[in-house]
Tab-separated table of C-alpha atoms and ligand atoms in Angstrom:
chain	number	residue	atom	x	y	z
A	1	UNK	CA	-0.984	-2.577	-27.488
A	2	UNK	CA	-0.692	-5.772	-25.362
A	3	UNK	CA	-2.296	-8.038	-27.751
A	4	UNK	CA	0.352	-6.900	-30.484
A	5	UNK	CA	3.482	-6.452	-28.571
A	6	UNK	CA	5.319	-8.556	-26.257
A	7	UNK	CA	9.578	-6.926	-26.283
A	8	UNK	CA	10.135	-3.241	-25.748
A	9	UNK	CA	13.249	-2.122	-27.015
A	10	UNK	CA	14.466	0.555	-24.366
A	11	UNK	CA	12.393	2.437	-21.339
A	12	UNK	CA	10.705	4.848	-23.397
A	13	UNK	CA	8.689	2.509	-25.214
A	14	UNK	CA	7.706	0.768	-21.882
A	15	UNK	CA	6.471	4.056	-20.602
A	16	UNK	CA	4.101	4.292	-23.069
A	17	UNK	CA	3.110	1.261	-21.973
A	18	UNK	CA	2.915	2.056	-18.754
A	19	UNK	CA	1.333	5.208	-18.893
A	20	UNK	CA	-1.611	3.768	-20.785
A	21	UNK	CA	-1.888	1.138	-18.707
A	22	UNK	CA	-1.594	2.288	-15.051
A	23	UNK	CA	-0.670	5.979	-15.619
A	24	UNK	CA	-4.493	6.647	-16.611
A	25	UNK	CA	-5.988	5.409	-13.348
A	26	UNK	CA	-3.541	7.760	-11.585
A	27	UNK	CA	-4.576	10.390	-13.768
A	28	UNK	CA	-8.328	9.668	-13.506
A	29	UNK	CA	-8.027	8.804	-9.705
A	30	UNK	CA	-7.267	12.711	-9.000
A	31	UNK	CA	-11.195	14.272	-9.847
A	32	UNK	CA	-12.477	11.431	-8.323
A	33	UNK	CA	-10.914	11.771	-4.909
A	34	UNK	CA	-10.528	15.752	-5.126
A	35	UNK	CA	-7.866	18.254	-4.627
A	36	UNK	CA	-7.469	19.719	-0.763
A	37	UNK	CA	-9.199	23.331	-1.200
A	38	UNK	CA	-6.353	24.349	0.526
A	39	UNK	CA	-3.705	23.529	-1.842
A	40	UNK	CA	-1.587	25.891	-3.727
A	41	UNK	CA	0.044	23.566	-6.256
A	42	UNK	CA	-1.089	23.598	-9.887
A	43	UNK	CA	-2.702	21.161	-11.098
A	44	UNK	CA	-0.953	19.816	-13.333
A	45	UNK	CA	1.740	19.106	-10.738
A	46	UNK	CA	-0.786	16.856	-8.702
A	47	UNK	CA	-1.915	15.422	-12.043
A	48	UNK	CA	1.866	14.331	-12.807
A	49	UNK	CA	2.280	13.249	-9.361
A	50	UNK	CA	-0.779	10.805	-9.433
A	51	UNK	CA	0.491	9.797	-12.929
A	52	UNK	CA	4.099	9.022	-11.127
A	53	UNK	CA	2.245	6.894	-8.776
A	54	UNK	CA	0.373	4.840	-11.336
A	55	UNK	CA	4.014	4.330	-13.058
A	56	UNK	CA	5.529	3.386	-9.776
A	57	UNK	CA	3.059	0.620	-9.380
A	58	UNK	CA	3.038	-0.669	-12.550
A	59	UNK	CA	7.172	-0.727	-12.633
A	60	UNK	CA	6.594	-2.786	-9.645
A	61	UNK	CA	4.004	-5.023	-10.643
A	62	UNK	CA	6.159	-5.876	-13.994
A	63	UNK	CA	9.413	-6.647	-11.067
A	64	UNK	CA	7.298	-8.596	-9.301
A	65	UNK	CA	5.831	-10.616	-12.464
A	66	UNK	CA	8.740	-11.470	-14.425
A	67	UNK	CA	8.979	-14.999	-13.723
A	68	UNK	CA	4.527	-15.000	-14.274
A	69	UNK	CA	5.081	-13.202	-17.458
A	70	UNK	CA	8.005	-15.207	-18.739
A	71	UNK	CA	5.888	-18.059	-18.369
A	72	UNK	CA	3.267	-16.696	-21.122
A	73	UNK	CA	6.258	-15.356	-23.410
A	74	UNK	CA	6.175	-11.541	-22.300
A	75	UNK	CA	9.070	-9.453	-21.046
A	76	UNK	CA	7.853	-6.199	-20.006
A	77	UNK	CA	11.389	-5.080	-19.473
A	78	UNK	CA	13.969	-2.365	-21.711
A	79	UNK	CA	15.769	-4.734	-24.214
A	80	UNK	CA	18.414	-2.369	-24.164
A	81	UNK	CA	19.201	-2.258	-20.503
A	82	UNK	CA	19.228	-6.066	-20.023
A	83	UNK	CA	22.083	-5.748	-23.056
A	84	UNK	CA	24.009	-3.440	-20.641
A	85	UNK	CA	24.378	-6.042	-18.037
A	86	UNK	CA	25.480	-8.793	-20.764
A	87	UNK	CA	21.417	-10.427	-20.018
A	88	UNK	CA	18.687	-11.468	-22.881
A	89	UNK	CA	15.172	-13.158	-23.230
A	90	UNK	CA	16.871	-16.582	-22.887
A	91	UNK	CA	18.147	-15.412	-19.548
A	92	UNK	CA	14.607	-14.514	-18.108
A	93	UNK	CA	13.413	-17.497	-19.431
A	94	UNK	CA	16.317	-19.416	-17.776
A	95	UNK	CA	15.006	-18.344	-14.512
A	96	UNK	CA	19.009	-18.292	-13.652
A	97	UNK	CA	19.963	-15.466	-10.593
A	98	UNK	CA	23.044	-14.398	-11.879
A	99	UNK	CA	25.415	-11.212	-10.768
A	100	UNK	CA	24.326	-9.759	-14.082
A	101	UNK	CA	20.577	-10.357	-13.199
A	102	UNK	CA	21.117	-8.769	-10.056
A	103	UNK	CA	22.963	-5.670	-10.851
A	104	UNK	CA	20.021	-5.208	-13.288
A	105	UNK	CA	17.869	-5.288	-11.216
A	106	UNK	CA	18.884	-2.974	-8.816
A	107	UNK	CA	18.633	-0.533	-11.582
A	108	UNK	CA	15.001	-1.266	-12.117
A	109	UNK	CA	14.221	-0.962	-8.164
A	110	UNK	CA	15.791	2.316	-8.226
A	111	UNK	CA	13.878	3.646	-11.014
A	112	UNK	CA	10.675	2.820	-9.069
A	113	UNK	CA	11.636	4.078	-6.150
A	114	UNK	CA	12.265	7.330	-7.576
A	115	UNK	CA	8.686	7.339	-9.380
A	116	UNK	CA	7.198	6.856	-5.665
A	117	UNK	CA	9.405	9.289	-4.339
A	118	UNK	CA	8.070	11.865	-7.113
A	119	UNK	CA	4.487	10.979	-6.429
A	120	UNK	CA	4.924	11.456	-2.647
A	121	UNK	CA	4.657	15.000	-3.125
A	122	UNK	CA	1.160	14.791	-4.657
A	123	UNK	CA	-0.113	12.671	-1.831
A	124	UNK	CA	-0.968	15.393	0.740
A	125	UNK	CA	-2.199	17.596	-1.857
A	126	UNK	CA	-5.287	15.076	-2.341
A	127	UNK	CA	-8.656	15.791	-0.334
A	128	UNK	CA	-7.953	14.654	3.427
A	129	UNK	CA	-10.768	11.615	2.932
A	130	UNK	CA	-8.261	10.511	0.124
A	131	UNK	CA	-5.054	10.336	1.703
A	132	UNK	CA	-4.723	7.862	4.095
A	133	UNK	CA	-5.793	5.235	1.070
A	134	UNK	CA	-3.425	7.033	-1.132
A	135	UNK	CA	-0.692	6.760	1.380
A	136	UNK	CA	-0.990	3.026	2.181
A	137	UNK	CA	-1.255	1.731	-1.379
A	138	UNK	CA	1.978	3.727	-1.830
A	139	UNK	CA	3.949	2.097	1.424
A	140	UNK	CA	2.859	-1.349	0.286
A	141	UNK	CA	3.649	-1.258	-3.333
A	142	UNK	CA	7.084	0.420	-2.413
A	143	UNK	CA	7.270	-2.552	0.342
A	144	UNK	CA	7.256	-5.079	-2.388
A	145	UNK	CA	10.412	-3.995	-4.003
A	146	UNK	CA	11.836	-4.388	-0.389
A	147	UNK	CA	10.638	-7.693	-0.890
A	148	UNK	CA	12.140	-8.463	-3.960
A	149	UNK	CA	15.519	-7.505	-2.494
A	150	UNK	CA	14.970	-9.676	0.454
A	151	UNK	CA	14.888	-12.667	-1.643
A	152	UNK	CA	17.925	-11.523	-3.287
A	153	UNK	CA	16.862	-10.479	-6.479
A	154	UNK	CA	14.799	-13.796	-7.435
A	155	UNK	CA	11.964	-12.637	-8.776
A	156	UNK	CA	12.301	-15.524	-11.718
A	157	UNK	CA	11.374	-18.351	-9.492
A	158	UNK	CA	9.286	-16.228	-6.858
A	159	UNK	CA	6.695	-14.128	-5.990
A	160	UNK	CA	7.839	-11.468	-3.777
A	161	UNK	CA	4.990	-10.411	-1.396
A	162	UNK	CA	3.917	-8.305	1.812
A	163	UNK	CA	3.222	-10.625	5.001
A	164	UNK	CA	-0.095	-9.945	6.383
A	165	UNK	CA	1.690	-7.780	9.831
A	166	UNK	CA	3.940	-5.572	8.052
A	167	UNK	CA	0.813	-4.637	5.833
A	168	UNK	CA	-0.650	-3.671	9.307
A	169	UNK	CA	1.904	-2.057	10.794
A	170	UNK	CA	2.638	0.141	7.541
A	171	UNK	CA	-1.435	1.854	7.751
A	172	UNK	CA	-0.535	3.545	10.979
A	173	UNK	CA	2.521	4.985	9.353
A	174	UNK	CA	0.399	6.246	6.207
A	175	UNK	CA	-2.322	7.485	8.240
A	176	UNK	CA	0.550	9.676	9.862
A	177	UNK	CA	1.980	10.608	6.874
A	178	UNK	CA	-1.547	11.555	5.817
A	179	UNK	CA	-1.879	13.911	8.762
A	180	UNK	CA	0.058	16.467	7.515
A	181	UNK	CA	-1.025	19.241	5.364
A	182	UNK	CA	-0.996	20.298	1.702
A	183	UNK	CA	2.506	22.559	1.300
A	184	UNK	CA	1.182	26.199	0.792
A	185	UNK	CA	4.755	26.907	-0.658
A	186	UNK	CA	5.686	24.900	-3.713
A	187	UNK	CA	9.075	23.803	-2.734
A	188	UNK	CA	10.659	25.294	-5.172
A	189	UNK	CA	10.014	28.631	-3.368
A	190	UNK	CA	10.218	27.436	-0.248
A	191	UNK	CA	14.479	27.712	0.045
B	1	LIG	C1	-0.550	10.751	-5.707
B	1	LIG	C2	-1.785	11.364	-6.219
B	1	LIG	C3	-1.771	12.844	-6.399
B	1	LIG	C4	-2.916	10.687	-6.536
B	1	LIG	C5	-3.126	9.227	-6.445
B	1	LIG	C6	-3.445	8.620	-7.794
B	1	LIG	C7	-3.513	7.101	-7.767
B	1	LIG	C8	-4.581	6.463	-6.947
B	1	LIG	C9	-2.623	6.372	-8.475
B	1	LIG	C10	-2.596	4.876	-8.518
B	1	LIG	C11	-3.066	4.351	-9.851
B	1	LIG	C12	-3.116	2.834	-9.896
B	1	LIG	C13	-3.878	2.127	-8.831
B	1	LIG	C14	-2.512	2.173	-10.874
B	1	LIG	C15	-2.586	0.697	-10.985
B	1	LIG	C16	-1.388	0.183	-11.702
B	1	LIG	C17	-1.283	-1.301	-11.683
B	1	LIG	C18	-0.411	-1.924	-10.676
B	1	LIG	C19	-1.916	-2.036	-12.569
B	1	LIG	C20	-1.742	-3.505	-12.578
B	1	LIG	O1	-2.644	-4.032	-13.456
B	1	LIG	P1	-2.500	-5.547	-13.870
B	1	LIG	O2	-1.246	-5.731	-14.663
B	1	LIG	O3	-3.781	-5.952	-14.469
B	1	LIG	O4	-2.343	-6.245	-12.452
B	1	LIG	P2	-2.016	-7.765	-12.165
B	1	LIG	O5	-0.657	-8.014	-12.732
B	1	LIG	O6	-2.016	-7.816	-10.652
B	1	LIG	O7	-3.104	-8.546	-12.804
């Protein structure tokens, strides 16, 4: 699909993208690093949550690469929501930070927030050897669209990373996080 096709026209197309692209290795991760024998979720709803964390990455990797990608003629990005804010190809290949370019791309950072946010519920539900890995890569991907709003939205002229200390101080936070058990009650039943 990559060697043929370098615009997408709106998100769904980039999804399919996406999904074969990263969504996979979330999808394949799951047998590999086992279901908690104590969870009660289907599953098919840890499957969709691994596949919501592969998304979330690969949303983020594509925010983080515009400027990279622009450079070798790709825009990984929905045609028709850079229209909305009044933006085109010649715009990410202007490398200009306007308004526009901002406002879009606080759209983009909330849509992969909220794929991380959906995958958070899988997390726990993973074999306890799995989380703590599982956890971390999620802080630190979500940390670089933290980054990319630190430098204001530039990420046509840089490359937003994570210093080496906040990576550090973010494990002890996942292995918390990875503490806690596998719901018993799907939420849904749980209120
Ligand atoms: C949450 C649950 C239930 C399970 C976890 C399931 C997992 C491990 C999901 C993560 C899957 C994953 C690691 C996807 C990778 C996506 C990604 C960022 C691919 C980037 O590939 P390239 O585009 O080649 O990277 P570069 O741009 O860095 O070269």
């Amino acid at each position: 699909m990559d060697t043929r096709k370098n615009r997408y026209a709106n998100f769904q197309e980039l999804y399919l993208y996406y999904y074969y692209v990263a969504g996979t290795v979330g999808l394949m991760s799951v047998p590999v690093m086992g279901i908690a024998p104590e969870s009660s979720l289907s599953a098919q709803t840890i499957y969709n949550a691994a596949l919501y964390l592969g998304i979330g990455n690969q949303l983020t990797n594509i925010l983080r690469d515009v400027g990279e990608d622009a450079s070798r003629g790709r825009v990984y990005l929905p045609q028709d929501e850079l229209e909305k804010f009044g933006l085109c190809d010649k715009d990410v290949f202007s490398r200009k930070v306007t308004e526009g370019w901002r406002e879009f791309m606080k759209e983009q950072i909330r849509r992969a927030r909220f794929f991380f946010d959906l995958a958070e519920e899988g997390a726990n539900q993973l074999h306890k050897a799995s989380r703590w890995p599982v956890w971390s890569s999620l802080m630190l991907y979500r940390m670089i669209l933290d980054s990319i709003e630190n430098n204001d939205y530039d990420n046509l002229t840089k490359r937003a990373y994570v210093g080496r200390t906040k990576k550090l101080m973010a494990l002890p936070v996942a292995y918390a996080k990875a503490l806690s058990s596998p719901r018993t009650t799907p939420p849904w039943q749980s209120c």
